[in-house]
PDB file of C-alpha atoms and ligand atoms in Angstrom:
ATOM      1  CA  UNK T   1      89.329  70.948  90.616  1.00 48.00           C
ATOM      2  CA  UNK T   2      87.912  73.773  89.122  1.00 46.00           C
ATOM      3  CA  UNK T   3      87.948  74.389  85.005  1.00 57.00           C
ATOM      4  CA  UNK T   4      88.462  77.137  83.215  1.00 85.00           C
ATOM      5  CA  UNK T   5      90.010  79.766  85.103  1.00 94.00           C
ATOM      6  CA  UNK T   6      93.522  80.424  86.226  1.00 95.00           C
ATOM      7  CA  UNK T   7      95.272  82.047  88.410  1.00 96.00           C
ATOM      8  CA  UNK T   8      95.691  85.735  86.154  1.00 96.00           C
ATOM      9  CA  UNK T   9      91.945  85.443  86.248  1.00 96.00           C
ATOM     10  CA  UNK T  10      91.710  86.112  90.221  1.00 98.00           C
ATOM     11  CA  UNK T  11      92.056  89.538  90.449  1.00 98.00           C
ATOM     12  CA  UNK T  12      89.460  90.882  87.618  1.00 98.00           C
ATOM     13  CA  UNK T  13      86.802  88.221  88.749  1.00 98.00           C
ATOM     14  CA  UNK T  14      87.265  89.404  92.440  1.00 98.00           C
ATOM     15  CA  UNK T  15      86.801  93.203  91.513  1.00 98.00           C
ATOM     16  CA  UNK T  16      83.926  92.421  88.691  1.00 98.00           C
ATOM     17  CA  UNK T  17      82.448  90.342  92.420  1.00 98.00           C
ATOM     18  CA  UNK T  18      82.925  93.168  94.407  1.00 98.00           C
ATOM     19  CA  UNK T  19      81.310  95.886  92.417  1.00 98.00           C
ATOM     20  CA  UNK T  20      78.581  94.144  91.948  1.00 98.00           C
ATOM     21  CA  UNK T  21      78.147  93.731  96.012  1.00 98.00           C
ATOM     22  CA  UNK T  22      79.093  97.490  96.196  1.00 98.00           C
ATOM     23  CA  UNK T  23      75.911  97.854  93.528  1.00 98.00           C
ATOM     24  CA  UNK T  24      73.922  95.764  95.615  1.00 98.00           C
ATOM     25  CA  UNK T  25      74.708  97.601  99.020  1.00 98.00           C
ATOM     26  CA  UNK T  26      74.309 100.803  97.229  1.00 98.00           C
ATOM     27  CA  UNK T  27      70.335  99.578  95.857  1.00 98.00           C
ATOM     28  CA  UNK T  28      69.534  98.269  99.279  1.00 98.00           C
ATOM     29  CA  UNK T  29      70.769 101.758 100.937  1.00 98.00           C
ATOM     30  CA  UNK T  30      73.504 100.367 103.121  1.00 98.00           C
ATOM     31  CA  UNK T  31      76.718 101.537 103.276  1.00 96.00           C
ATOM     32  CA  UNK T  32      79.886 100.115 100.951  1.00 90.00           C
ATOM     33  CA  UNK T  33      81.897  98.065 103.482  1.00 94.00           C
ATOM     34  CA  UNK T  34      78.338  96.381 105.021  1.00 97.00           C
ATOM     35  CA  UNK T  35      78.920  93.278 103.546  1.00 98.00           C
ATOM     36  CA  UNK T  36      82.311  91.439 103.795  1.00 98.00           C
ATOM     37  CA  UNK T  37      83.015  88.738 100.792  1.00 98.00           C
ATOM     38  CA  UNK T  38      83.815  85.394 102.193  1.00 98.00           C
ATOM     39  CA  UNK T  39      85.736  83.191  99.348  1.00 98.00           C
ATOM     40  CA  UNK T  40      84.534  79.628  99.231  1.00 98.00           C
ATOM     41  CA  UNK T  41      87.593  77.434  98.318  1.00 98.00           C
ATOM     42  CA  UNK T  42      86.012  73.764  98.149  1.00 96.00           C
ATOM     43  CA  UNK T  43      87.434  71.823  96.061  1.00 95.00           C
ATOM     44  CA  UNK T  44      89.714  75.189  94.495  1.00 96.00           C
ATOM     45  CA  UNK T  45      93.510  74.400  93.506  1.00 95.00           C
ATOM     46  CA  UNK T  46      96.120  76.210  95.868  1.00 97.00           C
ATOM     47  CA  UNK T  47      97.560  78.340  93.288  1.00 97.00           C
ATOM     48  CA  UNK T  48      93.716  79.989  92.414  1.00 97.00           C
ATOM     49  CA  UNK T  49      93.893  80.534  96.545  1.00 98.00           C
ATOM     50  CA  UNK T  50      96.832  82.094  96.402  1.00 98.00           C
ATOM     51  CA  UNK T  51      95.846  84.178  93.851  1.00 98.00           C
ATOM     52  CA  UNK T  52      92.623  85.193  96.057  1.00 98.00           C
ATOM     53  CA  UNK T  53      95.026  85.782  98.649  1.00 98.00           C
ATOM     54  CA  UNK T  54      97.235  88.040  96.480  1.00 98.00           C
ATOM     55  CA  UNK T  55      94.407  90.053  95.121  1.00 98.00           C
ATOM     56  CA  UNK T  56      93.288  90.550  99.390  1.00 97.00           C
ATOM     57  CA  UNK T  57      91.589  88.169 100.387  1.00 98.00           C
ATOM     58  CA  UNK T  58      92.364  87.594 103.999  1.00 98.00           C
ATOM     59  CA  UNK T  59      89.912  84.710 104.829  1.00 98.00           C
ATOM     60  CA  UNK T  60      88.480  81.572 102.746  1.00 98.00           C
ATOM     61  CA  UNK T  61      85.487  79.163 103.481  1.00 98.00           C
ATOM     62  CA  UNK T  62      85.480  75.109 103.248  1.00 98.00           C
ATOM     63  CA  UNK T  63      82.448  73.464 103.487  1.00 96.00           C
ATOM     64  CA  UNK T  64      84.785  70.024 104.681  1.00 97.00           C
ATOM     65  CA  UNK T  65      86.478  70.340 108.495  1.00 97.00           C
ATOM     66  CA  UNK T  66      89.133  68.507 106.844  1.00 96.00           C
ATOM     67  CA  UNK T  67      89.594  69.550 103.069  1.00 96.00           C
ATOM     68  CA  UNK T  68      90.197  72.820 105.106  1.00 97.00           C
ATOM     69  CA  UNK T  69      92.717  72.035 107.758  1.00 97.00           C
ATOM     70  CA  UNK T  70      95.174  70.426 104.674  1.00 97.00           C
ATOM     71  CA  UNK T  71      94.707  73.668 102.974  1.00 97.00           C
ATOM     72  CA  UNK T  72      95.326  75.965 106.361  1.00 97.00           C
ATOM     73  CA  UNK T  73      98.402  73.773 106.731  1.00 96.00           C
ATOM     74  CA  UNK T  74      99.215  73.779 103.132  1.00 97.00           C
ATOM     75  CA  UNK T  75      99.145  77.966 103.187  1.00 97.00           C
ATOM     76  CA  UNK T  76     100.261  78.449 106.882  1.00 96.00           C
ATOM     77  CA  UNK T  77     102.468  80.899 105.660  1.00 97.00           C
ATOM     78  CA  UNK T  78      99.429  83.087 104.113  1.00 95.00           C
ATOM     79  CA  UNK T  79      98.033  84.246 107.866  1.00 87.00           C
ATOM     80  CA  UNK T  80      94.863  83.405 106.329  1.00 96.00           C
ATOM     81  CA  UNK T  81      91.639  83.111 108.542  1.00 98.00           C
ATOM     82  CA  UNK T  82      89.858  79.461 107.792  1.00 98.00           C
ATOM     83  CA  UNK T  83      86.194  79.635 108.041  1.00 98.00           C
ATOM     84  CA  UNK T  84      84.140  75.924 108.142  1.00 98.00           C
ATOM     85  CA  UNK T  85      80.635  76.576 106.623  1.00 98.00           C
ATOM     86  CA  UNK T  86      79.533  72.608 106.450  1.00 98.00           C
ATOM     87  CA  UNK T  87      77.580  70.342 108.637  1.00 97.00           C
ATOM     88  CA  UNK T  88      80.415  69.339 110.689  1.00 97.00           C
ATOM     89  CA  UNK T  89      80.062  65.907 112.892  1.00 97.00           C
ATOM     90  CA  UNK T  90      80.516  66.447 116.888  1.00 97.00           C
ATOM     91  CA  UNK T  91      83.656  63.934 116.158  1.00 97.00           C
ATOM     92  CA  UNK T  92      85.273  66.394 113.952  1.00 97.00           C
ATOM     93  CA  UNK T  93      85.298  69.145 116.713  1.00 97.00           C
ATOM     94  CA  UNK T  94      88.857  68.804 117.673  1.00 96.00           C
ATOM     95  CA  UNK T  95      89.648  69.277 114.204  1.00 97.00           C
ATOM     96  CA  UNK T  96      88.021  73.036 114.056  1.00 98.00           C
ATOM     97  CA  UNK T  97      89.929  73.893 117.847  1.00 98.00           C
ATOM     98  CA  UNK T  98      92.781  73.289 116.178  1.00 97.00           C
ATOM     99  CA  UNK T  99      92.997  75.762 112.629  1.00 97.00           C
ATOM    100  CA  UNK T 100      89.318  77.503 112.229  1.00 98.00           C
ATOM    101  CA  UNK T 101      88.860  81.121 112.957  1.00 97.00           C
ATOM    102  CA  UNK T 102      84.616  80.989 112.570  1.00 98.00           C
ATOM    103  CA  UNK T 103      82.138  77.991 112.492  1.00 98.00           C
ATOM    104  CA  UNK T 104      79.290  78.795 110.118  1.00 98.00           C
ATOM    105  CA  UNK T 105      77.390  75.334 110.984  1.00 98.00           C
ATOM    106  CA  UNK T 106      76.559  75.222 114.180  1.00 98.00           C
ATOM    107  CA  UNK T 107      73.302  73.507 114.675  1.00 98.00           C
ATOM    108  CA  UNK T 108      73.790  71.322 118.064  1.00 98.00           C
ATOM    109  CA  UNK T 109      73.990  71.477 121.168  1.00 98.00           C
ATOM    110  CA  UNK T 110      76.277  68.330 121.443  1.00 98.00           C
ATOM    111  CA  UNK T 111      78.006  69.995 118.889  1.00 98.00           C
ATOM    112  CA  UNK T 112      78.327  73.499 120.817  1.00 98.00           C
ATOM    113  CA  UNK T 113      79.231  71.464 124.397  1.00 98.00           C
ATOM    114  CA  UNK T 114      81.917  69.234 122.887  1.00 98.00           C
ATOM    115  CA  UNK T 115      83.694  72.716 120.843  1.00 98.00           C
ATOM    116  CA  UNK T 116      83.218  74.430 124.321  1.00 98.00           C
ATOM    117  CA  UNK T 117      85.416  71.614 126.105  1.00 98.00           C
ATOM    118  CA  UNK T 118      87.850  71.615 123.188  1.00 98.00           C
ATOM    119  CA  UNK T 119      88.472  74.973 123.170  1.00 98.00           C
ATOM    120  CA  UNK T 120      89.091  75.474 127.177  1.00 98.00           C
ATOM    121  CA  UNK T 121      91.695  73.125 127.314  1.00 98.00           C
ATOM    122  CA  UNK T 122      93.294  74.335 124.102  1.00 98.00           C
ATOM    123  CA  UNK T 123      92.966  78.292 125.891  1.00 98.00           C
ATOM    124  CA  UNK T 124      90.849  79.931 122.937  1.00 98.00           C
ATOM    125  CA  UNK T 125      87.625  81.162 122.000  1.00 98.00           C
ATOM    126  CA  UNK T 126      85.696  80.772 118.514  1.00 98.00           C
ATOM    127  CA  UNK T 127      83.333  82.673 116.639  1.00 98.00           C
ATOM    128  CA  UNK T 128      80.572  81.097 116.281  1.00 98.00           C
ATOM    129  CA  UNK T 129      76.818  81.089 114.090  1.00 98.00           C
ATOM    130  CA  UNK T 130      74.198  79.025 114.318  1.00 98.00           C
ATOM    131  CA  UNK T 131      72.856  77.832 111.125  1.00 98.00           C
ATOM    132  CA  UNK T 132      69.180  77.971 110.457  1.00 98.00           C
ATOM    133  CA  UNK T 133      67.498  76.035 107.759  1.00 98.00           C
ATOM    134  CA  UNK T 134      65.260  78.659 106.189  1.00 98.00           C
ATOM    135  CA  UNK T 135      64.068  77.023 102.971  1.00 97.00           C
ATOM    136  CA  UNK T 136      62.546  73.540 105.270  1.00 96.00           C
ATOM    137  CA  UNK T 137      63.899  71.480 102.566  1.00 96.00           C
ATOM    138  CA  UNK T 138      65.244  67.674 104.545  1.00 95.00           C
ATOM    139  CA  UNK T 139      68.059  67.639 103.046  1.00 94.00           C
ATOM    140  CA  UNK T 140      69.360  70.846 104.548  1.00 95.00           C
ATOM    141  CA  UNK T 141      70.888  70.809 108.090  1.00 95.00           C
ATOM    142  CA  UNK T 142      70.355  73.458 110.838  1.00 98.00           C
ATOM    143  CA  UNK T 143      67.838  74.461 112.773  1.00 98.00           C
ATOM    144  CA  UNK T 144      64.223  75.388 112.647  1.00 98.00           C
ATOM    145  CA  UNK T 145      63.497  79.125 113.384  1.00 98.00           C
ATOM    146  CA  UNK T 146      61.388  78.620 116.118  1.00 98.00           C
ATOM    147  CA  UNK T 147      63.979  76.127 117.798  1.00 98.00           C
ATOM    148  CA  UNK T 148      66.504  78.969 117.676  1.00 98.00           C
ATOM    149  CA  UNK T 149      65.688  80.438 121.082  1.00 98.00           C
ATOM    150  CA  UNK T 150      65.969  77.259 123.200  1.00 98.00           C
ATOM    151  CA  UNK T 151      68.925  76.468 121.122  1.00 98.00           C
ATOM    152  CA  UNK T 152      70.494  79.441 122.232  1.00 98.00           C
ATOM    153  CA  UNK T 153      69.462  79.065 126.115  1.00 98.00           C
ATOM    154  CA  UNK T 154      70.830  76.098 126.313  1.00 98.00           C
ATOM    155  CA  UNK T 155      74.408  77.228 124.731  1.00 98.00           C
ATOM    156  CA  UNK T 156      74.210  79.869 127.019  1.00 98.00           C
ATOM    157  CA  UNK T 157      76.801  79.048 129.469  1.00 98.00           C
ATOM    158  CA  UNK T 158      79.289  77.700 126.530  1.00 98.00           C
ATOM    159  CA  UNK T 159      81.945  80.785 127.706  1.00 97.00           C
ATOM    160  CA  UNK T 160      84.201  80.027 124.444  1.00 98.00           C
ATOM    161  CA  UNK T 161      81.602  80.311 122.283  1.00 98.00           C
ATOM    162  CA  UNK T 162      81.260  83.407 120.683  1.00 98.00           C
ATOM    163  CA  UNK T 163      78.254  83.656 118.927  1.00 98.00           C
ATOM    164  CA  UNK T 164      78.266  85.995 116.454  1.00 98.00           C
ATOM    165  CA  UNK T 165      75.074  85.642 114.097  1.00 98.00           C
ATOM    166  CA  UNK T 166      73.177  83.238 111.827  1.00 99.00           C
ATOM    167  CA  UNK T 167      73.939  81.251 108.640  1.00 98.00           C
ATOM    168  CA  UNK T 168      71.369  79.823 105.999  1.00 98.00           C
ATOM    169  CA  UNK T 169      71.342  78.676 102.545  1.00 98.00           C
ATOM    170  CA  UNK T 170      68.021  79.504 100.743  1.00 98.00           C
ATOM    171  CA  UNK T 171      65.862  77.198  98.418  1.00 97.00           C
ATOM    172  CA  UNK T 172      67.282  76.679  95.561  1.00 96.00           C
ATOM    173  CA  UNK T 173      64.590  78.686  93.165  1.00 96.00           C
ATOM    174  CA  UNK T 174      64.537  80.833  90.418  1.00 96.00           C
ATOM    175  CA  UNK T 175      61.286  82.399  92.089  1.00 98.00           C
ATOM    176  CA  UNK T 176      62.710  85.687  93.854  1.00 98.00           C
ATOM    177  CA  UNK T 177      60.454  85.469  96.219  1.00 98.00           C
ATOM    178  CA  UNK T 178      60.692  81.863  97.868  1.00 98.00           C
ATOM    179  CA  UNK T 179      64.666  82.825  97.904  1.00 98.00           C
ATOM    180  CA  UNK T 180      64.024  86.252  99.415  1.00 98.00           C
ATOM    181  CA  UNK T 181      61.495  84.733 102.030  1.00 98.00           C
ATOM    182  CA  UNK T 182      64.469  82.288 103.564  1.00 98.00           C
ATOM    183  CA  UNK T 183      66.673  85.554 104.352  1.00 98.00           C
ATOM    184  CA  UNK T 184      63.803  87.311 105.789  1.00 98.00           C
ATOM    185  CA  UNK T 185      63.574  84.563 108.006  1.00 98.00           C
ATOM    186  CA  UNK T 186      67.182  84.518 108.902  1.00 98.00           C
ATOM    187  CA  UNK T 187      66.706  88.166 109.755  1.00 98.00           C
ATOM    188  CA  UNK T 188      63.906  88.153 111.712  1.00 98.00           C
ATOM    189  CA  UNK T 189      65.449  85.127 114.011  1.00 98.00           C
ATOM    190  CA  UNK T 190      68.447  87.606 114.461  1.00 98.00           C
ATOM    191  CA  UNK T 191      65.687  90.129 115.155  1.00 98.00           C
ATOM    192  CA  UNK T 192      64.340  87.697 117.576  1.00 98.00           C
ATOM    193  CA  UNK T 193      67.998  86.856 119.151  1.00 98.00           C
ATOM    194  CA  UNK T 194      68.602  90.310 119.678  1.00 98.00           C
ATOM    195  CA  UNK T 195      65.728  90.587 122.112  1.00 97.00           C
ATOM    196  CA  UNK T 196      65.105  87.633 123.823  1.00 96.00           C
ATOM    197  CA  UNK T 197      68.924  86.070 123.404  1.00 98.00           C
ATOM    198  CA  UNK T 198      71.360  85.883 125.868  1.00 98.00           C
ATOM    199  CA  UNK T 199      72.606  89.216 126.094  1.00 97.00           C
ATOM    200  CA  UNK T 200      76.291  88.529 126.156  1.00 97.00           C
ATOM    201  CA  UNK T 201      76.257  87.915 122.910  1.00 98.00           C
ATOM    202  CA  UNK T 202      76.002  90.058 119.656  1.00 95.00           C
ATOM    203  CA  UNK T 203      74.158  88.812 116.715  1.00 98.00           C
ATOM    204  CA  UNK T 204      75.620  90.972 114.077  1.00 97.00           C
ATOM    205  CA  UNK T 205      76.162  88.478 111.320  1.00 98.00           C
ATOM    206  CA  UNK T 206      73.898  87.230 108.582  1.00 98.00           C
ATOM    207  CA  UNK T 207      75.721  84.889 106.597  1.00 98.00           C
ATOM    208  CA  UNK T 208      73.419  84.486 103.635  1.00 98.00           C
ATOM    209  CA  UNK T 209      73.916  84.148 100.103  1.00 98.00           C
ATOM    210  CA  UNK T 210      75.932  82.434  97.224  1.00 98.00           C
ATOM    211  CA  UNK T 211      76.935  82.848  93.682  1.00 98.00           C
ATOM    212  CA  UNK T 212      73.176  82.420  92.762  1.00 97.00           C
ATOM    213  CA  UNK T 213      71.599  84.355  94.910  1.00 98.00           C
ATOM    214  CA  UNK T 214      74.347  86.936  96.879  1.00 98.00           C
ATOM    215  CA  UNK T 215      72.052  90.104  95.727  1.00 98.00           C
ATOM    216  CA  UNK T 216      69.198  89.039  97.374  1.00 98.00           C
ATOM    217  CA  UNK T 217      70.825  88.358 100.467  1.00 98.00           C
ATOM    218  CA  UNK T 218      72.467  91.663 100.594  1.00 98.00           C
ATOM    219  CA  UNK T 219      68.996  92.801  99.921  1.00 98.00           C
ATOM    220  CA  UNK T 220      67.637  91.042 102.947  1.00 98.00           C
ATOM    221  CA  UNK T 221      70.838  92.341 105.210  1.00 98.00           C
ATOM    222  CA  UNK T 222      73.490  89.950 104.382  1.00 98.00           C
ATOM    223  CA  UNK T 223      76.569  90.531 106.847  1.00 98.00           C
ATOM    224  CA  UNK T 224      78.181  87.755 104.855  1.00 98.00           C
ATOM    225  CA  UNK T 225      78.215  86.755 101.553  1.00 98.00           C
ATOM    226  CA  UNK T 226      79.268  83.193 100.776  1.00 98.00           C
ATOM    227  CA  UNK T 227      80.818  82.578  96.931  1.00 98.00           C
ATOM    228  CA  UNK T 228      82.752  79.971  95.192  1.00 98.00           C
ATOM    229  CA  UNK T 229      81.725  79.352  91.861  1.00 97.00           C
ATOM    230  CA  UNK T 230      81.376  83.323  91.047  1.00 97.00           C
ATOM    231  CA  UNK T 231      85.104  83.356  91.819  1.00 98.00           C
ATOM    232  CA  UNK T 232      87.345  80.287  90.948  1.00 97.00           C
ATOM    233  CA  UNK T 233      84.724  79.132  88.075  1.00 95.00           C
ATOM    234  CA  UNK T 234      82.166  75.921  87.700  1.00 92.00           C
ATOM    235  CA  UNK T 235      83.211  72.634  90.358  1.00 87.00           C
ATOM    236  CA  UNK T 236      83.788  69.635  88.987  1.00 74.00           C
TER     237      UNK T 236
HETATM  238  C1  LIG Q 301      79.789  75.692  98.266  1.00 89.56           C
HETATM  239  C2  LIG Q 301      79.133  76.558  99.264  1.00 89.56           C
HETATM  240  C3  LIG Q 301      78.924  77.921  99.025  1.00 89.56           C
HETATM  241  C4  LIG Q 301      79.330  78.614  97.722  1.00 89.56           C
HETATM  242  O1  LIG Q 301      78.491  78.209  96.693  1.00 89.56           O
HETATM  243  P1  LIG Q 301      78.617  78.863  95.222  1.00 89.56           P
HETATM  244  O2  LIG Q 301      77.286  78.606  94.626  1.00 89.56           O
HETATM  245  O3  LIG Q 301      79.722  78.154  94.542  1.00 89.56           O
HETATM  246  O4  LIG Q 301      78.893  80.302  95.405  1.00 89.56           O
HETATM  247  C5  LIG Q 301      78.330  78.673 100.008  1.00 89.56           C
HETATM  248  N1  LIG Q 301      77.951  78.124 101.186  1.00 89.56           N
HETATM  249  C6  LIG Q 301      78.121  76.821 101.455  1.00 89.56           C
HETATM  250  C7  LIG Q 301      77.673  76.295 102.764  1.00 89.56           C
HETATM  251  C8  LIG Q 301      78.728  75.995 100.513  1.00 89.56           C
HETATM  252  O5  LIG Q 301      78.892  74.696 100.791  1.00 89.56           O
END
């Protein structure tokens, strides 16, 4: 449950949100339209979703496999893409095969071999990135940088996969520069990917950034910006 804001509020705190990623694109030099605004809905009534949907937004972000297949059910009839951004356990796989569009969290190879079997017999494909834990902090999941490259040989042959980038959450700071320093890092193992990677894949995403730290990201190259609070107001 969220507090404070209802649905009338939507609109005006999506368009206050996307000027000030327009502003941020526009310091960094990039062009308007660089970075796409992915709406985080955890723990977010349905009627504040619909109200996202109603003001545009055409795809949300759960960070529970679960939380978000009730609410892809619950709004079937808003053609909404479902995006699951959390650590998700290789038992939970089927769950994604059956309602996500994109996979944020990937960050095993279990994990990647169990979706790739899922999704053969069930005849689809799935974006795919591989999230990287920038900031080194334990209680973080993903990846090392530097175990990115194996980690990506040995998904190679996963043929409905579709990788499509890199996710990362940055320490939690109010020093700049330790935040900016964990998207650098996400770019430059996209850098990395992008030379040495298997080359059937593109790594155009960067999915970097939240309510507390979205400018820096876009800074850094965000593809992806990932906000809740900013939106539907303070979680519970
Ligand atoms: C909750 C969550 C977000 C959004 O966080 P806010 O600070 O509310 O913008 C982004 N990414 C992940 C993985 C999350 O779990």
């Amino acid at each position: 449950m969220t507090v404070d804001v209802s649905p009338t509020d939507i609109a005006g705190r999506l368009a206050e949100i996307q000027a000030r990623i327009d502003a941020a694109c526009e310091a960094a030099q990039r062009p308007a339209g660089s970075v796409r605004l992915l709406p985080v809905t955890k723990t977010v009534s349905e009627p504040l979703i619909r109200a996202a949907h109603a003001a545009g937004c055409r795809w949300f972000g759960e960070n529970k496999v679960q939380e978000a297949q009730a609410k892809a059910e619950a709004m079937a009839d808003l053609a909404a893409d479902w995006c699951v951004i959390g650590h998700l356990q290789t038992n939970k796989a089927r769950h994604v095969v059956q309602f996500a569009a994109e996979l944020h969290s990937l960050d095993s190879v279990r994990l990647a071999e169990e979706l790739d079997r899922r999704l053969q017999s069930a005849g689809r494909s799935l974006r795919v990135l591989i999230q990287v834990n920038t900031s080194g902090e334990a209680s973080k999941s993903g990846l090392a940088p530097e175990e990115v490259p194996d980690f990506l040989q040995a998904i190679s042959a996963c043929q409905s996969l579709a990788v499509a980038g890199f996710m990362t959450l940055a320490l939690p700071s109010e020093d700049d520069a330790l935040v900016r320093a964990c998207f650098q890092s996400l770019a430059q193992v996209r850098e990395r990917a992008r030379q040495d990677g298997p080359a059937h894949w593109r790594y155009d995403e960067l999915s970097m950034g939240m309510s507390g730290d979205f400018e820096l990201a876009i800074a850094e190259g965000a593809t992806i910006v990932r906000l809740g609070t900013s939106i539907f107001g303070a979680r519970d």
